[in-house]
Tab-separated table of C-alpha atoms in Angstrom:
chain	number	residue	atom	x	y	z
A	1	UNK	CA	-31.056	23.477	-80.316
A	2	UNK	CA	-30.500	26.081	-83.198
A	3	UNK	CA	-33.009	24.236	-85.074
A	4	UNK	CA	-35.455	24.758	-82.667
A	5	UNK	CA	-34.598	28.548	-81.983
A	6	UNK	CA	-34.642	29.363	-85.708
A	7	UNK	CA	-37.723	27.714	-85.764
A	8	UNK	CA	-39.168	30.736	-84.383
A	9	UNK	CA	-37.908	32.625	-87.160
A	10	UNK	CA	-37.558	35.691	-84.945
A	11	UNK	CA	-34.987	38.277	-86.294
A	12	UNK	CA	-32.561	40.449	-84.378
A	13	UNK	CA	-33.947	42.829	-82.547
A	14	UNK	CA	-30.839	44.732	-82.102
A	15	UNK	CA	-30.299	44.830	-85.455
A	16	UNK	CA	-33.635	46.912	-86.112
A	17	UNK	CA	-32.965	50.512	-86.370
A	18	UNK	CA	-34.644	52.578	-83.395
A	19	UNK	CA	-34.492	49.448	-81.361
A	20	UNK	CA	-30.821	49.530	-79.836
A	21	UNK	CA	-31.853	50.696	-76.028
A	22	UNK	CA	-34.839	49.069	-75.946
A	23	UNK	CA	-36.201	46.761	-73.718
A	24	UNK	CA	-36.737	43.929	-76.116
A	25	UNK	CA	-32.705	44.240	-76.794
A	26	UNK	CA	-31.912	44.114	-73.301
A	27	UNK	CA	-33.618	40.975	-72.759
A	28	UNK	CA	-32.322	39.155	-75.416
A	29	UNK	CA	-29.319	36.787	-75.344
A	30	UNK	CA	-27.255	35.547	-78.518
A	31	UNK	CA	-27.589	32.372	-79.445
A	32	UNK	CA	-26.499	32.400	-83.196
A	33	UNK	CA	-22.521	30.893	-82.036
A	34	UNK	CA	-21.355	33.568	-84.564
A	35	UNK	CA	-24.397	32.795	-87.107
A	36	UNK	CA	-24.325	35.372	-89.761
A	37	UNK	CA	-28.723	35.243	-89.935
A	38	UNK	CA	-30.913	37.210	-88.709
A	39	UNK	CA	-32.047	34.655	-85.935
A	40	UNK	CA	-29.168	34.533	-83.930
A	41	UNK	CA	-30.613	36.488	-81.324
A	42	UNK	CA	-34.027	35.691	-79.161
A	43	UNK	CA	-36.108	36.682	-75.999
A	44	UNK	CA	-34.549	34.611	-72.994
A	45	UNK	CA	-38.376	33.520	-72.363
A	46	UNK	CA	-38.839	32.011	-75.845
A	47	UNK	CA	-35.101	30.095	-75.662
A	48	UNK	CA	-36.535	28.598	-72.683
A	49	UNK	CA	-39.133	27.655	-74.476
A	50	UNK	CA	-37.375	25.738	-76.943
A	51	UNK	CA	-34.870	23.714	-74.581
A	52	UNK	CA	-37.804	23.038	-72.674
A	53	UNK	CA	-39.005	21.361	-75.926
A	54	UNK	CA	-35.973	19.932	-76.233
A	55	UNK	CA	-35.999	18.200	-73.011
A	56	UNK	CA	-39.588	17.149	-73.654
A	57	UNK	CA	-38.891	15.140	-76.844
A	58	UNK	CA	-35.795	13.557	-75.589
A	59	UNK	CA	-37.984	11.763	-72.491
A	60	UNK	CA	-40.196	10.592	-74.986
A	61	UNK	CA	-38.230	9.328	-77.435
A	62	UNK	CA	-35.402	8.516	-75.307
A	63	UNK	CA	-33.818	6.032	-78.316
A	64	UNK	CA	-34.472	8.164	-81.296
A	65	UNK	CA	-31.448	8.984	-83.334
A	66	UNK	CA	-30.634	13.078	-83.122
A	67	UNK	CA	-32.415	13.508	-86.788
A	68	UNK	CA	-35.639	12.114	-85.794
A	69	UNK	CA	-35.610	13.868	-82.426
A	70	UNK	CA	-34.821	17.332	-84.106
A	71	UNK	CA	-37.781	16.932	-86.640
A	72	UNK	CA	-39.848	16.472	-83.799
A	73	UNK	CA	-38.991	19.435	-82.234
A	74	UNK	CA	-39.236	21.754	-85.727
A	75	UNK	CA	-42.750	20.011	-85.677
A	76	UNK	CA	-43.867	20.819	-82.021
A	77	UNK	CA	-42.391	24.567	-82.467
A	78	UNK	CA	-44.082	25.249	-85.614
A	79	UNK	CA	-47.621	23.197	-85.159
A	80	UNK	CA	-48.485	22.648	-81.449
A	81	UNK	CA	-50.798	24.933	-80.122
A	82	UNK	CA	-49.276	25.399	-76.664
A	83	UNK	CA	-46.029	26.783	-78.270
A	84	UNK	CA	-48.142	29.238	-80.793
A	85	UNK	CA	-49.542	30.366	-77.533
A	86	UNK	CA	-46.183	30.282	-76.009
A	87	UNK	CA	-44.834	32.615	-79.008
A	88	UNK	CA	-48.071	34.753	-79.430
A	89	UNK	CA	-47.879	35.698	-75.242
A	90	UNK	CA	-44.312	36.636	-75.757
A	91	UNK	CA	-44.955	39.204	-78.770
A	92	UNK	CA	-47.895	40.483	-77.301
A	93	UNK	CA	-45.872	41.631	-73.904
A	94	UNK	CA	-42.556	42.509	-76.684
A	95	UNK	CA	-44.976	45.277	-77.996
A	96	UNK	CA	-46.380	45.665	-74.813
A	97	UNK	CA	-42.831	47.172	-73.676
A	98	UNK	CA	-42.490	48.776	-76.982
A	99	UNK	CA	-45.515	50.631	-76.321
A	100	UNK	CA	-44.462	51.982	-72.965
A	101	UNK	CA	-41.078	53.022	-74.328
A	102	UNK	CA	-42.392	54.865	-76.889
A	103	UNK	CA	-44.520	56.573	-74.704
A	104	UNK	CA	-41.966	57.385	-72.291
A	105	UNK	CA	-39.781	58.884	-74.622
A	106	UNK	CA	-42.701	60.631	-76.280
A	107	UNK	CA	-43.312	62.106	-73.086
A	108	UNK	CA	-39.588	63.375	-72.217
A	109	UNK	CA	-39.379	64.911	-75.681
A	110	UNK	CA	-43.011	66.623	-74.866
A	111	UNK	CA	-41.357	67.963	-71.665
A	112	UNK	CA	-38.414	69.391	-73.522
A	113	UNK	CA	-40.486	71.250	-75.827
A	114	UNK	CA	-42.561	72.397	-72.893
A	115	UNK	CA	-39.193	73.662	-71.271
A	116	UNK	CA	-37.926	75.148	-74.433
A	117	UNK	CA	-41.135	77.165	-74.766
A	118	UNK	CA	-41.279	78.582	-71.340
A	119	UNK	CA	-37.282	79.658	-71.503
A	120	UNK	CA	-38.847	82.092	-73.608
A	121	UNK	CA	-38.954	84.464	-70.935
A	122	UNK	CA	-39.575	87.787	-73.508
A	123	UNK	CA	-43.296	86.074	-74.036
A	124	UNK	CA	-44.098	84.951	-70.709
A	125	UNK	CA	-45.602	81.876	-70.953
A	126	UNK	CA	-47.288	79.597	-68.505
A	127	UNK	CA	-47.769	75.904	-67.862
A	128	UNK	CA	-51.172	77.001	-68.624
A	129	UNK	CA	-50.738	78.512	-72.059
A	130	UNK	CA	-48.956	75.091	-73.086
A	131	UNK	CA	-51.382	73.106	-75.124
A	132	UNK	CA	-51.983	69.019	-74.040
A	133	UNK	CA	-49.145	67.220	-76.668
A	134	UNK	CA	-51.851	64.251	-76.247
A	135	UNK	CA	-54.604	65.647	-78.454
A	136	UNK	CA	-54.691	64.761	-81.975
A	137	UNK	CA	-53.493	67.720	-83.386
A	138	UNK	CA	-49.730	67.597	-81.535
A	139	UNK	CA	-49.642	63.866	-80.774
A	140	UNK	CA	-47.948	62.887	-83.868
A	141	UNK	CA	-45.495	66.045	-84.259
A	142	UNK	CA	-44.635	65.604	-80.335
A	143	UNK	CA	-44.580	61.368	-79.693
A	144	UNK	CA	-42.107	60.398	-82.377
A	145	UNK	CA	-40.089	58.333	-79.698
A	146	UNK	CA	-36.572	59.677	-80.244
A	147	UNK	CA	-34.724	62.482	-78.671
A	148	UNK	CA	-35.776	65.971	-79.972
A	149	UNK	CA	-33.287	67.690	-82.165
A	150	UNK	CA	-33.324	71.655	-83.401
A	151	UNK	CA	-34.558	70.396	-86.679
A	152	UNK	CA	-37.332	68.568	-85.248
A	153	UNK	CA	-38.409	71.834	-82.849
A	154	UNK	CA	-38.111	74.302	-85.654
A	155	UNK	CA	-40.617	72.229	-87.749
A	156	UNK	CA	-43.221	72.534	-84.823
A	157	UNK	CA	-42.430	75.653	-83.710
A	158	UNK	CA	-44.186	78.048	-85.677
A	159	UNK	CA	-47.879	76.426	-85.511
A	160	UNK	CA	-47.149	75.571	-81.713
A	161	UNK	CA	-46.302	79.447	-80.972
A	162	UNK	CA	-49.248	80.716	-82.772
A	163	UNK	CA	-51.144	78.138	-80.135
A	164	UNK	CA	-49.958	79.032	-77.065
A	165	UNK	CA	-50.043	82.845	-77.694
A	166	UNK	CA	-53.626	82.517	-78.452
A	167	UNK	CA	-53.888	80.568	-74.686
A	168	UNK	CA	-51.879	83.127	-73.563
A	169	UNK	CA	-53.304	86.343	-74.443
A	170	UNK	CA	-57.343	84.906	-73.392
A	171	UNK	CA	-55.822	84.361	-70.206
A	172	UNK	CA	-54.383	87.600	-70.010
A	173	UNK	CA	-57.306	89.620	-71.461
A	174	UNK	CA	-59.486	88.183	-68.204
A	175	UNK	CA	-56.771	89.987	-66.125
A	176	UNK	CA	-56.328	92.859	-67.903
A	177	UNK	CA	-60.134	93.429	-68.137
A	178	UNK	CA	-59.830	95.868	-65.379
A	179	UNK	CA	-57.638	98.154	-66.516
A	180	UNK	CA	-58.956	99.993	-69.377
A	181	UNK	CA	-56.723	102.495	-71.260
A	182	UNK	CA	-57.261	106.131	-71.887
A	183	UNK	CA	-58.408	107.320	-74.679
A	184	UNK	CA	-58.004	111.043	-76.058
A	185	UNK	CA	-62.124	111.239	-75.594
A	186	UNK	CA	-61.536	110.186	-71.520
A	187	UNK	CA	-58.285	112.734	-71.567
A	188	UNK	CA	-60.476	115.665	-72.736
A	189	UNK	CA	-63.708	114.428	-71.532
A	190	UNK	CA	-65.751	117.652	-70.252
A	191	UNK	CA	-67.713	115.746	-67.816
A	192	UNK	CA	-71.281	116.725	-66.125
A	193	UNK	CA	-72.349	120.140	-64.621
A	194	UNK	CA	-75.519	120.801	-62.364
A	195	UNK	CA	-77.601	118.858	-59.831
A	196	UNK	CA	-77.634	115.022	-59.775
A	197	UNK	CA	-80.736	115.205	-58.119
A	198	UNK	CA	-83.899	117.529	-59.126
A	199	UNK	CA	-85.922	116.710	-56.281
A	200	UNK	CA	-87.910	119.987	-55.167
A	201	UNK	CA	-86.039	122.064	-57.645
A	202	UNK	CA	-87.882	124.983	-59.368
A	203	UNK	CA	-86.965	126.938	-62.636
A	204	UNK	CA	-89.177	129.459	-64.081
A	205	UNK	CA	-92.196	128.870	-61.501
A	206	UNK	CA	-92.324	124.976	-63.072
A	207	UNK	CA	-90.595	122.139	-61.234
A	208	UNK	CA	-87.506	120.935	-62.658
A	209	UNK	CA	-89.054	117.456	-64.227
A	210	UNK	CA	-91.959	119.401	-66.233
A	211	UNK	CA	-89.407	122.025	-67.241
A	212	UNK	CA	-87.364	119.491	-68.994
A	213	UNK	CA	-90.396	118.256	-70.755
A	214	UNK	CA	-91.202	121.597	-71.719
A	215	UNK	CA	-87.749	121.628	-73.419
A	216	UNK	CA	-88.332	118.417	-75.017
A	217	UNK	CA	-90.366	120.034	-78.224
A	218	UNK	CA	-87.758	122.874	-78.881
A	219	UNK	CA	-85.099	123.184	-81.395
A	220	UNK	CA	-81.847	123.654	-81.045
A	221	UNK	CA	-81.981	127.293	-81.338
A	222	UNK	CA	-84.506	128.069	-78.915
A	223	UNK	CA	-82.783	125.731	-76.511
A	224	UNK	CA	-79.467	127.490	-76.737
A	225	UNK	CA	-81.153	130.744	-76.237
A	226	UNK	CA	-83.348	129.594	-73.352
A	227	UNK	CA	-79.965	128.103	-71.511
A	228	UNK	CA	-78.606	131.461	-71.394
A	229	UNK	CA	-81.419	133.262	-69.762
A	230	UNK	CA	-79.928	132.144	-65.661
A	231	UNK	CA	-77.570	129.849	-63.954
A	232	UNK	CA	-80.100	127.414	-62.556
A	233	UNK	CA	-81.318	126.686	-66.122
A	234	UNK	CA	-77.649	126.536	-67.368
A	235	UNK	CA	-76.472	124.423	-64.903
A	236	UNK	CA	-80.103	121.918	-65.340
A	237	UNK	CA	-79.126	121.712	-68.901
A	238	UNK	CA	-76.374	120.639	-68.585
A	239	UNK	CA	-76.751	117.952	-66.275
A	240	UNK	CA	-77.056	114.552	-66.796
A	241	UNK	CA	-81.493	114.860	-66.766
A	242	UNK	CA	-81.073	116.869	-69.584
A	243	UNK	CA	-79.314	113.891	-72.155
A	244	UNK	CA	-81.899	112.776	-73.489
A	245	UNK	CA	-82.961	116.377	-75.154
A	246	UNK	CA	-79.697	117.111	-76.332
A	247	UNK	CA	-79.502	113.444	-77.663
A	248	UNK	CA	-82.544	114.452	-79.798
A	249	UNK	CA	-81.165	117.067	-81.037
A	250	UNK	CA	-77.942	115.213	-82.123
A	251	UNK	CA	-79.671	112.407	-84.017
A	252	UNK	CA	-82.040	115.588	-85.509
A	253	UNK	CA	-79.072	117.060	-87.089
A	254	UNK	CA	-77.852	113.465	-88.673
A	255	UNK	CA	-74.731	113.380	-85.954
A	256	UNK	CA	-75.568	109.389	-85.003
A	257	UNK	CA	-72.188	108.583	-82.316
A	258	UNK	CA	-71.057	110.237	-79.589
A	259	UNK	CA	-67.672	109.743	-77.418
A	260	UNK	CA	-68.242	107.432	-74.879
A	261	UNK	CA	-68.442	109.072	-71.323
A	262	UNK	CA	-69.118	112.526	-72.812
A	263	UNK	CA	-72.323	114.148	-71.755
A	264	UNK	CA	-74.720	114.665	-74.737
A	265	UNK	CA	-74.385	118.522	-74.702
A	266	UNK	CA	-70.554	118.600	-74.386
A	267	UNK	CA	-70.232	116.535	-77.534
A	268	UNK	CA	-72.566	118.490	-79.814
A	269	UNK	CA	-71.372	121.470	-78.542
A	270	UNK	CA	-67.964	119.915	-79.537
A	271	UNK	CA	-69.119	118.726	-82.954
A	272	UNK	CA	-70.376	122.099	-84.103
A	273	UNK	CA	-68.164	124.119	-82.336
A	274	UNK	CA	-64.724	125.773	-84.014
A	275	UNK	CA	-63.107	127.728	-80.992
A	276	UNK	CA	-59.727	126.173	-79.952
A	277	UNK	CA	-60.314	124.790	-76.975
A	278	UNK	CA	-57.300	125.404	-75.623
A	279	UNK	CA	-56.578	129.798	-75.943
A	280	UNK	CA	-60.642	130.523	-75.900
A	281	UNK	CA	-60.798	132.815	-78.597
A	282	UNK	CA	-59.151	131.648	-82.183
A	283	UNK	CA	-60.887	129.752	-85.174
A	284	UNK	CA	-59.862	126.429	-84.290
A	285	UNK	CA	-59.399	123.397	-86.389
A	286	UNK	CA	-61.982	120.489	-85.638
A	287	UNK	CA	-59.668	117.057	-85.185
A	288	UNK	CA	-61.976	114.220	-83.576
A	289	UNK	CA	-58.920	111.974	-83.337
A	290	UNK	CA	-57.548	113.946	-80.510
A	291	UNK	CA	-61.283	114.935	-79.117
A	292	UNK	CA	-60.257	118.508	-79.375
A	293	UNK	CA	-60.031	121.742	-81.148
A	294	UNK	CA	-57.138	123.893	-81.718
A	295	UNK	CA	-55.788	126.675	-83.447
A	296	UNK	CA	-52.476	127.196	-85.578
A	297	UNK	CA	-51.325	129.070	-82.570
A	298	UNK	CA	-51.987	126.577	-79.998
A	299	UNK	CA	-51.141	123.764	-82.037
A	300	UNK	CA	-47.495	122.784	-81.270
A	301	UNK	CA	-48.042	123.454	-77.808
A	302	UNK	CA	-50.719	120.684	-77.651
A	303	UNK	CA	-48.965	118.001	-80.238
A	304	UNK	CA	-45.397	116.922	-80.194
A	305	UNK	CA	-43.633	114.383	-82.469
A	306	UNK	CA	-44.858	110.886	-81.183
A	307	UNK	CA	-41.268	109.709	-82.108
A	308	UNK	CA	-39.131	111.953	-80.336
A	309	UNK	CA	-40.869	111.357	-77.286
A	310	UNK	CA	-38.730	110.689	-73.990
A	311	UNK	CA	-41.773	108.370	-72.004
A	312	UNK	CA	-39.823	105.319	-71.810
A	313	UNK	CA	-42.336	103.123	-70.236
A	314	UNK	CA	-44.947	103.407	-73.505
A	315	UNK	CA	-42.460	103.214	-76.432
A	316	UNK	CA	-43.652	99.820	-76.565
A	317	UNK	CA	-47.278	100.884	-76.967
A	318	UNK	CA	-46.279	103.854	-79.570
A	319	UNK	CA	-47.590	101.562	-82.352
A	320	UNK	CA	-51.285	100.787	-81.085
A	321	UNK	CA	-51.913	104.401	-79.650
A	322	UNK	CA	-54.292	107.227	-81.051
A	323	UNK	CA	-51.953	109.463	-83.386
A	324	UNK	CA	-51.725	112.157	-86.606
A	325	UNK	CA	-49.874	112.141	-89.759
A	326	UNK	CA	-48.037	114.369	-90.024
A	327	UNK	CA	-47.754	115.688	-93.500
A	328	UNK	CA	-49.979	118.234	-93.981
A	329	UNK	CA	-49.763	120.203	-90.901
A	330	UNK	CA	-45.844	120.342	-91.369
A	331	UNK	CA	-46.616	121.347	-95.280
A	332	UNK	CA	-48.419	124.479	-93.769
A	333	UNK	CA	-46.392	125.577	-90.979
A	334	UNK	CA	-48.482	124.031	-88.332
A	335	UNK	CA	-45.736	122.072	-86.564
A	336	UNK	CA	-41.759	122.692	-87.648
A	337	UNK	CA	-40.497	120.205	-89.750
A	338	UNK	CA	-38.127	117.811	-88.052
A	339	UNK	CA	-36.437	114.500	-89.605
A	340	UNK	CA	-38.100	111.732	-89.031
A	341	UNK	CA	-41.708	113.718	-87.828
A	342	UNK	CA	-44.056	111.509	-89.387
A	343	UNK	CA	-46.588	110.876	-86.720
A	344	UNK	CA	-48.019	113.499	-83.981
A	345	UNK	CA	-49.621	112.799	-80.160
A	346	UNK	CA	-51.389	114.690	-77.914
A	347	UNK	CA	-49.667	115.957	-74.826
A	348	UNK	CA	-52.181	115.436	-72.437
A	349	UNK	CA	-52.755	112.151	-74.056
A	350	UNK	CA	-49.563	110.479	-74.163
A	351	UNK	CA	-48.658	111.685	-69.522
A	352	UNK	CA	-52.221	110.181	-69.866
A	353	UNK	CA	-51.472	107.119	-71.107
A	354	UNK	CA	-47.568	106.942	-69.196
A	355	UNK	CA	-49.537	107.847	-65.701
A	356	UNK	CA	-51.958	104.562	-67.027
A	357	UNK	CA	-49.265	102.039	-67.327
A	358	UNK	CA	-46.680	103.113	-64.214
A	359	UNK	CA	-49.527	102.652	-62.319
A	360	UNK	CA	-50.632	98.936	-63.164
A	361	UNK	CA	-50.295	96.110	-60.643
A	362	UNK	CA	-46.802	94.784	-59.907
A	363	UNK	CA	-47.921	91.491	-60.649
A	364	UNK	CA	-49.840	93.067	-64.143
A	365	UNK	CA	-46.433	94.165	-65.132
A	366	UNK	CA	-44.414	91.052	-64.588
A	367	UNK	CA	-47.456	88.684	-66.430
A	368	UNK	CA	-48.106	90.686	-69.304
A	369	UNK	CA	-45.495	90.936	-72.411
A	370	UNK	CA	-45.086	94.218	-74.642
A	371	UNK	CA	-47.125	92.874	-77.603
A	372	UNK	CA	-50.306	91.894	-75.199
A	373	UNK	CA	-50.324	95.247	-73.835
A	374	UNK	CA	-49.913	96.587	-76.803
A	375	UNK	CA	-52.625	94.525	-78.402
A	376	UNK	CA	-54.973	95.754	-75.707
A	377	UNK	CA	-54.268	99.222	-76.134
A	378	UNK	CA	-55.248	99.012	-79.758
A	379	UNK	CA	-57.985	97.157	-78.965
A	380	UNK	CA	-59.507	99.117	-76.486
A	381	UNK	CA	-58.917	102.353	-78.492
A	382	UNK	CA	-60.561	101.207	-81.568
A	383	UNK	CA	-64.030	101.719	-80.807
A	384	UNK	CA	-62.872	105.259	-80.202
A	385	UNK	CA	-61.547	105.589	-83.662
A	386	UNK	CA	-64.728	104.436	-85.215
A	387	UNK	CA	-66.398	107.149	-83.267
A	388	UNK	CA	-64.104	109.679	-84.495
A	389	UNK	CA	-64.348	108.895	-88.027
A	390	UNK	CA	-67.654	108.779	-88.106
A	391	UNK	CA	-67.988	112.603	-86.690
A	392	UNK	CA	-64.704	113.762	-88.982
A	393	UNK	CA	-67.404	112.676	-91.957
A	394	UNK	CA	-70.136	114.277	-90.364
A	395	UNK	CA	-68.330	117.512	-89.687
A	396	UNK	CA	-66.446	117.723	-92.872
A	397	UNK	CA	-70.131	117.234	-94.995
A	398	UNK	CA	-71.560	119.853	-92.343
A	399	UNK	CA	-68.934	122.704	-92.361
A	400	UNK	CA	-66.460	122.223	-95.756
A	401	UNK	CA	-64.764	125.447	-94.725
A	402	UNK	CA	-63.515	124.322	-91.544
A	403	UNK	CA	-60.630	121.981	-93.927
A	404	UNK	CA	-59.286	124.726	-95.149
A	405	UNK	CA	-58.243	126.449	-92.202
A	406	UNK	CA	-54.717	124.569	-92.394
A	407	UNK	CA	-54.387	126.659	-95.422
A	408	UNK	CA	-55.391	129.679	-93.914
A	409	UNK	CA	-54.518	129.931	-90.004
A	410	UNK	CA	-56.850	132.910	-89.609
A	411	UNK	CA	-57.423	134.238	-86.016
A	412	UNK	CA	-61.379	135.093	-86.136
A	413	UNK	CA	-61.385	137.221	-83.215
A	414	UNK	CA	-61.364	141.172	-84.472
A	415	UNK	CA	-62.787	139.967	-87.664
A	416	UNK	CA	-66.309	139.608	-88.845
A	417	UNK	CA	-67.677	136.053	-87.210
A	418	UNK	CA	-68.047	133.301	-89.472
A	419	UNK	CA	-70.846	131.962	-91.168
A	420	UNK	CA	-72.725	129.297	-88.926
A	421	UNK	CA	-75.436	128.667	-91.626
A	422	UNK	CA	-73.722	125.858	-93.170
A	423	UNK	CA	-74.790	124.112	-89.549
A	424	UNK	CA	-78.099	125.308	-89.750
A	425	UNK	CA	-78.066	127.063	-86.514
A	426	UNK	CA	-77.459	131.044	-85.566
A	427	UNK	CA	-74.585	133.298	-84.209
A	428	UNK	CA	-75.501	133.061	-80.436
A	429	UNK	CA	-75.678	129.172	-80.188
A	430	UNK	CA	-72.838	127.926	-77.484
A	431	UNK	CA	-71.784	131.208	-76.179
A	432	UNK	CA	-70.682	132.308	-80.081
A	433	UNK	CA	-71.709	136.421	-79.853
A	434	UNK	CA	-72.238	137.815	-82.774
């Protein structure tokens, strides 16, 4: 009988490493007697197999000595074609159970990385952010077939984070679609004046369509001096009919953006302008960053230190919103120095912005991590800063003298009115009397 087994020349399957708990070890009986080869050990169907060979040879050859009758047997196992069958059945269905252990185990260590991942609780992550562990890219790092160790997690963990973030934040970008940010522009934005609808209106004898032809072919002078001349044409110019004259005149003097929202008016008025917009009456400096103007007075009323602020709910968005440096306004007196004042924020702005993120969904709040809203923040304000750039390097070529006033901090009321020529228009345009 061990003739026949070894005949098989199958090795221990016990012996294999990885192979202790499986299946094939289970099944397997000993039937070495202490046999210090590999073959001591064999599938119960295949030592069947052999006594059942065994058995056949003896009927035949029922008076052959033991020699001759084992000979047989090595020469049935090893040549007949029923037994190769035999033996080729039994390791096909052997891997066969190999392949559904080691896709069950692949499968429990998938769902322990999934757990580990969502026990993450700071990121917030979803069964749907989780990528499919059967595609190519995470089969072999996830179906290794053996329980899933620290060492094994940290190795994946980096490239498998950077995956399910990027899930993560496109779903969350669909929800937070909806809530848009505020901006300094939206803060400060100075809105539309005058009728919506012109319908039967009359200025000057001409109805209200043909007048705003008429105003069409003048320049920017002329127009500022004609807006003066009554209410009703004040109020028609600035309204939202009139845009597309004041938009002429804007890409006429090279200014090529505008602040989203704004009315066409109310940003060149804003572009050219250098009253502080917050006192009325001093030389103010010109800061698109902030969408507004302000003067030395005025200034630390209007920007605090972004650090020192007490908003709780946005310190985590500090880092993506709209801010200054610092430096040069503390260099001239603008703001008081304080340690650690390195970055400055609009008042209005920043109860803007807290007002903005108290008042999101519940559910917004409890989905969406610090660094997503954060992310979105920065996002969303970006085309904003483009904007702003664009006009600080359109005012700064237009009106050089306007950077030094951080130097000077001159109050221009009671003094001779500045010099508009460097913007190629005259004393009166805006409301600026001469």
């Amino acid at each position: 009988m061990r003739d026949a087994i070894q005949a098989m020349a199958w090795a221990n399957p016990a012996r294999v490493a990885g192979m202790e708990a499986t299946l094939l070890a289970l099944k397997s009986i000993d039937v070495g007697d202490r046999a210090e080869d590999a073959n001591d050990v064999i599938l119960r169907s295949w030592a069947n197999s052999a006594v059942a060979a065994v058995h056949h040879v003896k009927q035949i050859k029922k008076n052959s000595l033991p020699k001759l009758i084992k000979e047989e047997v090595t020469g049935l196992i090893r040549g007949d074609s029923w037994w190769a069958r035999e033996r080729l059945t039994s390791i096909r269905n052997a891997q066969e159970v190999n392949r559904l252990e080691a896709k069950r185990q692949g499968r429990k260590r998938a769902d322990r990385i999934a757990s580990m991942l969502l026990d993450m609780t700071h990121l917030k992550f979803t069964l749907e952010d989780i990528p499919n562990f059967d595609l190519p890219r995470w089969r072999p790092l996830v179906y290794k077939g053996t329980e899933l160790t620290a060492v094994d997690f940290g190795k994946i963990k980096g490239p498998l984070l950077k995956a399910v973030k990027i899930q993560r934040d496109a779903r969350l970008n669909q929800l937070l679609r909806n809530f848009v940010p505020p901006t300094p522009s939206s803060v400060s934005n100075p809105g539309y004046h005058g009728p919506e609808d012109i319908t039967g209106i009359v200025v000057a004898g001409l109805p209200a369509k043909i007048f705003l032809e008429i105003c069409m072919n003048l320049d920017l002078a002329t127009l500022s001096a004609v807006e003066k001349t009554c209410r009703d044409v004040r109020l028609l110019l600035q309204s939202t009919h009139a845009d597309r004259i004041w938009r002429r005149i804007r890409l006429s003097v090279g200014l090529m953006v505008r602040f989203q929202d704004w009315s066409e008016r109310a940003f060149l008025a804003f572009a050219m302008s250098r009253t502080c917009d917050r006192c009325g009456h001093m030389e103010g400096l010109h800061i698109p960053r902030i969408a507004y103007i302000i003067c030395g007075d005025c200034f630390e009323m209007e920007l605090f230190n972004a650090n020192a602020h007490n908003y709780k709910p946005i310190k985590p968005l500090v880092n993506s919103m709209v801010k200054l440096s610092a430096g040069s306004y503390v260099d001239a007196g603008w703001v008081r120095y304080v340690k650690g004042c390195n970055k400055l924020m609009k008042a209005s702005y920043a109860d803007a912005m807290l007002h903005w993120v108290c008042h999101l969904p519940k559910a917004v709040k409890k989905a969406v991590p610090d660094e997503t809203l954060a992310k979105h923040v920065e996002t969303t304000t970006r085309s904003f800063l483009d904007i702003a750039n664009q006009c600080e390097t359109w005012r700064s070529a237009r009106d050089p003298g306007c950077l030094f006033l951080v130097q000077r901090r001159e109050a221009w009321y009671g003094l001779a009115p500045f010099d508009l020529s460097v913007l190629s228009v005259d004393d009166a345009l805006f409301g600026i009397a001469s």
